[in-house]
Tab-separated table of C-alpha atoms in Angstrom:
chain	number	residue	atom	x	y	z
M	1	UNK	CA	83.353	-21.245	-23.342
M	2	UNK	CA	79.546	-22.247	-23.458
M	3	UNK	CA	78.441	-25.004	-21.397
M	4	UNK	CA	75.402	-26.803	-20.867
M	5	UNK	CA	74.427	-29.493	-18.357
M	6	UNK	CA	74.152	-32.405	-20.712
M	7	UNK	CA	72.547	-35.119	-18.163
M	8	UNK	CA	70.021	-32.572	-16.489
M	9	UNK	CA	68.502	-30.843	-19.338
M	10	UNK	CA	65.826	-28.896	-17.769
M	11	UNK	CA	68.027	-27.564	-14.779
M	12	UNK	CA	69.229	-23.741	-14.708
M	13	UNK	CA	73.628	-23.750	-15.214
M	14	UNK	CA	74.765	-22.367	-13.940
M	15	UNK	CA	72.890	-23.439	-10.774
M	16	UNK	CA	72.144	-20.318	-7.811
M	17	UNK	CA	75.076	-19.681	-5.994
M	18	UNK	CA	75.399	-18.045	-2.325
M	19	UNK	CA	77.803	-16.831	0.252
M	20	UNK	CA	77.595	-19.042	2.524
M	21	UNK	CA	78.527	-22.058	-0.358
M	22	UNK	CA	81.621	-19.822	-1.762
M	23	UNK	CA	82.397	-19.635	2.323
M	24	UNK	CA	82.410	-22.974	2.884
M	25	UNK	CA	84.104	-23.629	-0.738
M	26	UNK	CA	86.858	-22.006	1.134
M	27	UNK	CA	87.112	-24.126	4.090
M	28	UNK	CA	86.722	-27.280	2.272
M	29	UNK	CA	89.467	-25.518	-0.357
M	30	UNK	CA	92.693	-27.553	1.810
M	31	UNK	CA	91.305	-30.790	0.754
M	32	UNK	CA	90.762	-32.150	4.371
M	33	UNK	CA	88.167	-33.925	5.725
M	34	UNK	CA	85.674	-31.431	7.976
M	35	UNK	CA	82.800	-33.096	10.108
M	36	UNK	CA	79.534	-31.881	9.627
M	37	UNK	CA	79.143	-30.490	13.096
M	38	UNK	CA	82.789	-28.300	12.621
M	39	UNK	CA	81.416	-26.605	9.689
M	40	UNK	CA	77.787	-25.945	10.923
M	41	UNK	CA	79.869	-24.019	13.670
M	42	UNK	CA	82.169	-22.605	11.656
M	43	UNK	CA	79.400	-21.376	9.012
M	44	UNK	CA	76.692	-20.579	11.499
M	45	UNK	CA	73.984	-22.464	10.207
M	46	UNK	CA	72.415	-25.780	10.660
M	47	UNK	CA	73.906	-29.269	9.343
M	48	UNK	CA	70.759	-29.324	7.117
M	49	UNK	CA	72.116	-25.927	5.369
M	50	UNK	CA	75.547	-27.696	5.348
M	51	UNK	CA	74.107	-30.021	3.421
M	52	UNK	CA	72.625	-28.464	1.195
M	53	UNK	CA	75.497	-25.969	0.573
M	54	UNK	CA	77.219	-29.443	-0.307
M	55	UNK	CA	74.957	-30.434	-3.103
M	56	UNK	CA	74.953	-26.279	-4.485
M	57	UNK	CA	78.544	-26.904	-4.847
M	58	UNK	CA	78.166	-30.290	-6.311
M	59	UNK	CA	75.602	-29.360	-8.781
M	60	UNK	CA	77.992	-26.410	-9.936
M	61	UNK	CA	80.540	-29.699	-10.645
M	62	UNK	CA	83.094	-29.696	-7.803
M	63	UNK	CA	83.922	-33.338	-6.504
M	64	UNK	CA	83.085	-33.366	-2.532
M	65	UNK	CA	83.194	-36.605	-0.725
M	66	UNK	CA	81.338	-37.173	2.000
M	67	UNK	CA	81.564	-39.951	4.648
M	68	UNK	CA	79.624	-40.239	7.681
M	69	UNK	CA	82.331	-40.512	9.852
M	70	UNK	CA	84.516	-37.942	8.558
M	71	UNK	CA	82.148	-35.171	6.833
M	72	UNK	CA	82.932	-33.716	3.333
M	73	UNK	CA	86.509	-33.000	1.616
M	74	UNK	CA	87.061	-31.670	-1.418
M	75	UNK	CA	88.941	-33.293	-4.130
M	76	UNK	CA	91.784	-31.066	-4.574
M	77	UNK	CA	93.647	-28.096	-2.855
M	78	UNK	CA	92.209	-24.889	-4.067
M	79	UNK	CA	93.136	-21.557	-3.427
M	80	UNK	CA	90.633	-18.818	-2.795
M	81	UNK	CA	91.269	-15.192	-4.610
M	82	UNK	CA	92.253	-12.457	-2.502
M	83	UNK	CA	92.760	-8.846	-3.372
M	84	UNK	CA	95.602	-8.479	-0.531
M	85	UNK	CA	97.181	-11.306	-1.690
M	86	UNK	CA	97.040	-10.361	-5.011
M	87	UNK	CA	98.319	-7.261	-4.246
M	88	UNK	CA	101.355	-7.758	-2.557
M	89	UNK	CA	102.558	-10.540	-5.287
M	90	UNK	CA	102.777	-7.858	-7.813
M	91	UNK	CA	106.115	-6.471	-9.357
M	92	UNK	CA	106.942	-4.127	-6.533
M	93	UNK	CA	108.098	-1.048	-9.451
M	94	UNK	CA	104.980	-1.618	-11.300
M	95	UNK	CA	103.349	1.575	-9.966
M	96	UNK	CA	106.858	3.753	-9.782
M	97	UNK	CA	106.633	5.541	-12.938
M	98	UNK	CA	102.527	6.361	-13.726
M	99	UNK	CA	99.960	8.562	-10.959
M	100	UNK	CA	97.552	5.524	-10.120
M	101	UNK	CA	98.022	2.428	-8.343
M	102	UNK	CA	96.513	-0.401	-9.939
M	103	UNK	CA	93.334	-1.214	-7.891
M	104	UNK	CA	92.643	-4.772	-7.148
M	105	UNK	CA	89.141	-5.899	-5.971
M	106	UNK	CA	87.629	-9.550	-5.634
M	107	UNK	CA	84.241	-10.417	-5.501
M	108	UNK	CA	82.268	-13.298	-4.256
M	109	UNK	CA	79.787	-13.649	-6.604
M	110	UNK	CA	78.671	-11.396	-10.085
M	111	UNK	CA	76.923	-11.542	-12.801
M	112	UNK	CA	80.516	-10.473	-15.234
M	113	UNK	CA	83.438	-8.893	-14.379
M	114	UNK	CA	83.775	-6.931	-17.348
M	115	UNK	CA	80.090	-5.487	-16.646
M	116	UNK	CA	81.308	-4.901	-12.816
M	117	UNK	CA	84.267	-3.197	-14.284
M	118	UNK	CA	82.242	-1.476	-17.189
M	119	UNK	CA	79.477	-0.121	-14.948
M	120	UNK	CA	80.196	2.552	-12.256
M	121	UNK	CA	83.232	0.648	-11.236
M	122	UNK	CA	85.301	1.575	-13.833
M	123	UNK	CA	88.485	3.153	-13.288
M	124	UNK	CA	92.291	3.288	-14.788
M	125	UNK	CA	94.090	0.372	-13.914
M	126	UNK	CA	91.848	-1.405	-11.872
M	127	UNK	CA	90.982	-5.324	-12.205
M	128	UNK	CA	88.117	-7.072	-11.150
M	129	UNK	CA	87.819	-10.454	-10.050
M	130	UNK	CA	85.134	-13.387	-9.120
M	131	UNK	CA	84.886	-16.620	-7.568
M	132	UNK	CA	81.646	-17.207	-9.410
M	133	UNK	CA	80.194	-15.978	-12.667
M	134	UNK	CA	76.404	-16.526	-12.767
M	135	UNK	CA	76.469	-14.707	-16.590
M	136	UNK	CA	79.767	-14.687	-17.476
M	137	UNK	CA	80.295	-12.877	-21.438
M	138	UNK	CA	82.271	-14.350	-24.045
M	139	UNK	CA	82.408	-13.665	-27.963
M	140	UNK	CA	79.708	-13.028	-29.980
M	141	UNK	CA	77.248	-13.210	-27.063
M	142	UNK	CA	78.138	-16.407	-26.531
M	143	UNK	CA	78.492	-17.485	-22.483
M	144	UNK	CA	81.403	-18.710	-20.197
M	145	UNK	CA	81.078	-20.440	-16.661
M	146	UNK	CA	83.090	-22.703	-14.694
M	147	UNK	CA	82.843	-23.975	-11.078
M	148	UNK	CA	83.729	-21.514	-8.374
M	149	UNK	CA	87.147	-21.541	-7.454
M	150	UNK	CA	88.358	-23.328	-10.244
M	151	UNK	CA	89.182	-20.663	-13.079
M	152	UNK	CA	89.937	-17.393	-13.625
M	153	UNK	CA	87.613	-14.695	-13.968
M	154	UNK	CA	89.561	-11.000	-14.050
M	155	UNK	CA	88.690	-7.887	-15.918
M	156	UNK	CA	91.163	-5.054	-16.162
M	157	UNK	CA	90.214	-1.419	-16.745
M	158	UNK	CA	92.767	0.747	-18.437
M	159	UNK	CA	92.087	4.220	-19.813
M	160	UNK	CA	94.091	4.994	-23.167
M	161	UNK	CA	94.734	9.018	-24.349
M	162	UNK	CA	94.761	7.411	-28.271
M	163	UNK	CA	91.498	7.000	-30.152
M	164	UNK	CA	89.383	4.029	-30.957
M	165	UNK	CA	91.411	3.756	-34.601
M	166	UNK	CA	94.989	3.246	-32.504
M	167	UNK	CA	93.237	-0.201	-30.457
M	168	UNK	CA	91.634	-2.071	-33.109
M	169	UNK	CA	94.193	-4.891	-32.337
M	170	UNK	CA	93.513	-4.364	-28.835
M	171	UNK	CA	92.238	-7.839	-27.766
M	172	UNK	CA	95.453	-9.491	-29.997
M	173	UNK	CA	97.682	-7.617	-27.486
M	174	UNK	CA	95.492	-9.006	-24.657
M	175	UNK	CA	96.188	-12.832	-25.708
M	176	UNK	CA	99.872	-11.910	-25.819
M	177	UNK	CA	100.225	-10.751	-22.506
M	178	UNK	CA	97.980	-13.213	-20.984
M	179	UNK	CA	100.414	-16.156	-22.900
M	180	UNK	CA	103.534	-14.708	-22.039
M	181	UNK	CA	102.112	-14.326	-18.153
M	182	UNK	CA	101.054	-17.934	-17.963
M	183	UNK	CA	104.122	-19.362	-19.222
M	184	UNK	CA	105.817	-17.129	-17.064
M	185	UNK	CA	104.573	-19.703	-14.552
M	186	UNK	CA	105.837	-22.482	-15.988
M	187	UNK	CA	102.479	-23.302	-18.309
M	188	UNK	CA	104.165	-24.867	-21.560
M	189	UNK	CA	102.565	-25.170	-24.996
M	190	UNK	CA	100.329	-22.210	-24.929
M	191	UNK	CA	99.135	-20.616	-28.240
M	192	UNK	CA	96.637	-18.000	-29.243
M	193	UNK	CA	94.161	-18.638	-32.005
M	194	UNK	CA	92.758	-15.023	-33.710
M	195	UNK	CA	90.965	-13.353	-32.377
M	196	UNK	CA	91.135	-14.004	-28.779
M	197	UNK	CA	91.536	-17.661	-27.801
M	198	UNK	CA	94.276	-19.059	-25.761
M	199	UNK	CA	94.746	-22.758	-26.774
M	200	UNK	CA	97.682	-25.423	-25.860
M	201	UNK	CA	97.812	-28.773	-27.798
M	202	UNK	CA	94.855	-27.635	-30.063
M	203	UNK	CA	92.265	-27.242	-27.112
M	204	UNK	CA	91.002	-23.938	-25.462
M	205	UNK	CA	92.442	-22.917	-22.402
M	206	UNK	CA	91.035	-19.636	-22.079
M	207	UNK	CA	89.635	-16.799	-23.615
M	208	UNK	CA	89.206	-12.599	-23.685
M	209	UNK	CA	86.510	-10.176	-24.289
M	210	UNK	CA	87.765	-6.869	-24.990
M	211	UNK	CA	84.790	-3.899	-24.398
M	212	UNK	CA	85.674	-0.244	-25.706
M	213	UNK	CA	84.113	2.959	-24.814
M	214	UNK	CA	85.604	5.893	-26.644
M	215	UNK	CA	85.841	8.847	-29.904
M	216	UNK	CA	87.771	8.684	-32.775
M	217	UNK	CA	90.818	10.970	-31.371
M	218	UNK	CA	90.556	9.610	-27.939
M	219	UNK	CA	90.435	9.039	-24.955
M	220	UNK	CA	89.113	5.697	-24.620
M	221	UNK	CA	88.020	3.386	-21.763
M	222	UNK	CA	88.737	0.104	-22.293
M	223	UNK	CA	87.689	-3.339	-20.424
M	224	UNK	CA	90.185	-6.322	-21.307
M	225	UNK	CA	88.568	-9.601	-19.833
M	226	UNK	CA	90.098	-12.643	-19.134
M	227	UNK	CA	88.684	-16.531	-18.281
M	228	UNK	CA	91.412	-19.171	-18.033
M	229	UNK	CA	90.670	-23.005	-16.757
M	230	UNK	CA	92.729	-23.491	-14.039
M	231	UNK	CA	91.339	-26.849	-12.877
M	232	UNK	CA	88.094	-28.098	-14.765
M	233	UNK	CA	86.791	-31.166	-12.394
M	234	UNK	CA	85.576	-34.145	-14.392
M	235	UNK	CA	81.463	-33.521	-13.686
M	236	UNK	CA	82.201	-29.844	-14.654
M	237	UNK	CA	83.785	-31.249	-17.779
M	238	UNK	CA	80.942	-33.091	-19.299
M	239	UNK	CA	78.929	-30.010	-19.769
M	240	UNK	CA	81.763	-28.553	-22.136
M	241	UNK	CA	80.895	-28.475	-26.114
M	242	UNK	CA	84.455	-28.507	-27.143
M	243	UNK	CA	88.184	-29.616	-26.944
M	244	UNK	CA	89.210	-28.179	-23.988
M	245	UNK	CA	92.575	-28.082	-21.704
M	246	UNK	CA	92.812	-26.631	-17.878
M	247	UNK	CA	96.499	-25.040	-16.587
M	248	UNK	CA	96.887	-27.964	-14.467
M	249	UNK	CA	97.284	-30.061	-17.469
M	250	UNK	CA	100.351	-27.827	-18.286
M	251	UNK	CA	101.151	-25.578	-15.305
M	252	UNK	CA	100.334	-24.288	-12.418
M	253	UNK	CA	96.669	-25.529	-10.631
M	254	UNK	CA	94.228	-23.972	-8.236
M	255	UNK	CA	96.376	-23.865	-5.401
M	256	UNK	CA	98.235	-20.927	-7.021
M	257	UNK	CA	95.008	-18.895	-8.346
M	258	UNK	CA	96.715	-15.420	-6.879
M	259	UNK	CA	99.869	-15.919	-8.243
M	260	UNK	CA	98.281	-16.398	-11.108
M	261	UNK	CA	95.862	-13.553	-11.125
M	262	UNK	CA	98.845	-11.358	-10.316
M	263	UNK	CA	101.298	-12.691	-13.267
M	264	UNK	CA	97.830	-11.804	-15.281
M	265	UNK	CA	97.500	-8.591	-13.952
M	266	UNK	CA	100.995	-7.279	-14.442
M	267	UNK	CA	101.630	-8.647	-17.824
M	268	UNK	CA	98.012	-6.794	-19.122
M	269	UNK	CA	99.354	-3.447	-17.642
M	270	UNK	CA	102.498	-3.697	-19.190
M	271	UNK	CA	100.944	-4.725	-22.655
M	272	UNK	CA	98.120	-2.074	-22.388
M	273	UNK	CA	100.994	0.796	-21.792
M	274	UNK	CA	103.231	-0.608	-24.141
M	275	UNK	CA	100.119	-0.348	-26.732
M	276	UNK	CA	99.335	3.105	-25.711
M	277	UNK	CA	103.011	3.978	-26.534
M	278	UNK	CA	104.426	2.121	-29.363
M	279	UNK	CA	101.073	0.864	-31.327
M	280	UNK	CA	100.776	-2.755	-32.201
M	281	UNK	CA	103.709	-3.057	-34.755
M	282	UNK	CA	105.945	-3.348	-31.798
M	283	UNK	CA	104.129	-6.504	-30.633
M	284	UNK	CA	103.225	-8.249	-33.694
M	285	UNK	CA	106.034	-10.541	-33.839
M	286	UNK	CA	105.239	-11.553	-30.610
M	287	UNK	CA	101.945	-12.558	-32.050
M	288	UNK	CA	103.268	-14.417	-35.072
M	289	UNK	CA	105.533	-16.463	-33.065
M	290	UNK	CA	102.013	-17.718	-31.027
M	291	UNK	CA	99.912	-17.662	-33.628
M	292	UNK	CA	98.384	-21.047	-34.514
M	293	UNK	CA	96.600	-20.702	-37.420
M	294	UNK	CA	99.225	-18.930	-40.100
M	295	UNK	CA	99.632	-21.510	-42.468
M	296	UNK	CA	96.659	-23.659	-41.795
M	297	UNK	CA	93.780	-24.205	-44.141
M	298	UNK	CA	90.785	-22.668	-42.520
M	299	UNK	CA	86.694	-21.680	-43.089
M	300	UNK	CA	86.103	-18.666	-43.187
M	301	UNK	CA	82.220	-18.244	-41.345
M	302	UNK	CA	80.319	-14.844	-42.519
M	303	UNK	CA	77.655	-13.330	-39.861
M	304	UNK	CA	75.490	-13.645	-43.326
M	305	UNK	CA	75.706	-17.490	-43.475
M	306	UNK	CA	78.224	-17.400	-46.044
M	307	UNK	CA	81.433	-18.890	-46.058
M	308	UNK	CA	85.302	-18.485	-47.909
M	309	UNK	CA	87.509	-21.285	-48.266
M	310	UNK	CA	91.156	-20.425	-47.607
M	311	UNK	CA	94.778	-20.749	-46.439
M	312	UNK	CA	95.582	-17.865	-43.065
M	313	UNK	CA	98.288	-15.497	-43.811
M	314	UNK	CA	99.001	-13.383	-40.817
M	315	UNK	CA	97.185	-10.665	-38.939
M	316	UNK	CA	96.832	-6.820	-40.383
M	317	UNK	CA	98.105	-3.950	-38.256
M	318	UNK	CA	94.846	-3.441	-37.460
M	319	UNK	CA	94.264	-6.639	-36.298
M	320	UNK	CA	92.123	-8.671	-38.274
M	321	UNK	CA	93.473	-11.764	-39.868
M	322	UNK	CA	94.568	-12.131	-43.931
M	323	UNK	CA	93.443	-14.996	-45.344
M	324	UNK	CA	94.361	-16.368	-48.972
M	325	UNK	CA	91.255	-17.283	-50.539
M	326	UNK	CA	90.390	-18.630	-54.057
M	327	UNK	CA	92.475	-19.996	-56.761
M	328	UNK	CA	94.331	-16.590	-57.641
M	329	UNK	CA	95.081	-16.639	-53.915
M	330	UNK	CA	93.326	-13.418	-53.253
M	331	UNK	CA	94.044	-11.790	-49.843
M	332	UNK	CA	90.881	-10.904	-47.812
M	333	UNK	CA	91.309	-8.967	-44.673
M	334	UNK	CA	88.445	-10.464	-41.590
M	335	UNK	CA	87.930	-8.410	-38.762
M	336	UNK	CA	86.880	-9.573	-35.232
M	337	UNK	CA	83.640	-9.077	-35.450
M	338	UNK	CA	82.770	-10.526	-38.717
M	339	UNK	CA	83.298	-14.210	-38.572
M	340	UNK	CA	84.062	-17.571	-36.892
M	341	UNK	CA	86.966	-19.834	-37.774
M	342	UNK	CA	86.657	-23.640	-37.693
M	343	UNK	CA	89.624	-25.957	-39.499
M	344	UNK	CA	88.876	-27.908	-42.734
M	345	UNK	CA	88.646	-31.183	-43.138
């Protein structure tokens, strides 16, 4: 999602970041009240750096209170990442019939998780997450941030033996797995809107960014990354340019964020071998039956400036998206990469 900070136009967002804020993020995460002195202990610096920890966080958009008496508390419970935990809330057969373990690793702070992942990091089956995005990558070059702690921000690695031709519908597979994992949980309402949005009750939820690196006949590394709203706090929300929903509108909130990076995890695996295996015909109808757009009277955006009026009709095999366009109802095929939708009027 891009975001600006509408009230403070000349400030950086997202605003510099350190450890020591994302550490005491986590301590303030129960939603207690913590005296100033407690957490200059507890942090090792002064009650000045406290302070201005307090107003980092702040400026990023999460709610902290602060009373004289008491000290600072955070608005809600949340739940910091953690690769152990992570870990260990994963299917325990998941890794009983391939040769590598699916590596989990969390960071603090990045620039992306899919260019973590993409970088040196990269391996098979291993996912990447962060508390905090300073330059997190959507679509089309477009950016996504969100207040530490209160998304999330995972990138999974998984290397395929088919060619580049075999995965053109990668990122549709993506959206599936990431729905079906979230309402796993108990989300309700979620949809997916081509090419790679995950909406419920016709605002964005989430979205992927799928990076590939490969030859015609294979193999192929791929980079499937995911950015859900878990809980978007109301001064975080003003700086969002569009109709947007959080999970703990529908589901589960922050207080779950591993059990939800897990469910995430597991369901992308299982898609991305399940791809690898069967192609995308297998999953399509899964698709269809999340698809929110088949029917609907759309525009049709060109990367020219041009635009086609028409009526959606379905996704290709290869994934792009058919569209019935013109009086004779002609059926143009869109890829990915060539436009943006937006409804009609």
């Amino acid at each position: 999602m891009n975001r600006r900070l509408a009230d403070r136009p000349t400030a950086p967002y997202p605003p510099p970041m350190t450890d020591t804020a994302l550490d005491l993020l986590e301590r303030l995460g129960d939603a207690d009240w913590h005296a100033g002195p407690s957490l200059s202990a507890a942090l090792g610096v002064s009650r000045t750096a406290v302070w201005k920890q307090v107003e980092a966080l702040r400026e990023a958009g999460l709610p902290i209170e602060s009373d004289t008496q008491r000290g600072y508390r955070l608005g809600r419970r949340i739940e910091r990442l953690d690769a152990r935990t992570i870990r260990s809330q994963l299917d325990s057969s998941i890794d009983s019939a391939v040769d590598s373990a699916i590596d989990i690793r969390v960071l603090g702070r990045c620039d992306s998780t899919n260019a973590e992942l993409a970088g040196e990091g990269f391996a098979h089956r291993r996912a990447v997450l962060a508390e905090w995005q300073q330059a997190g990558r959507g679509r089309r070059g477009r950016t996504w941030t969100a207040p530490p702690g209160t998304s999330i921000a995972l990138s999974f690695g998984y290397r395929f033996d088919v060619g580049l031709p075999r995965l053109g519908a990668l990122s549709l597979v993506a959206g599936v797995a990431a729905a079906r994992a979230l309402a796993g949980l108990g989300a309700e309402g979620i949809g997916l809107k081509w090419p790679n949005d995950l909406v419920a009750d016709g605002r964005k939820l989430g979205g992927l960014l799928v990076e590939l690196h490969g030859v015609v006949d294979g193999p192929c590394d791929v980079v499937v990354g995911i950015g859900v709203n878990v809980w978007m706090p109301p001064v975080a929300a003003r700086t969002i340019d569009q109709p947007w929903i959080d999970l703990c509108a529908i589901g589960p909130g922050p207080d779950r964020r591993n059990r939800i990076a897990s469910a995430l995890i597991e369901s992308l695996d299982a898609a991305c071998a399940r791809l690898q295996a069967e192609g995308f015909g297998a999953m399509e109808s899964e698709w269809s039956e999340l698809d929110v757009l088949r029917g609907r009277a759309v525009r049709v955006e060109r990367g020219d400036g041009t635009s086609i009026d028409g009526i959606v009709d379905g996704i290709s095999e290869r994934g792009g998206l058919w569209v019935r366009a013109g009086n004779d109802a002609q059926r143009l095929e869109f890829s990915a990469g060539e436009v943006s939708l937006r409804g009609r009027e």
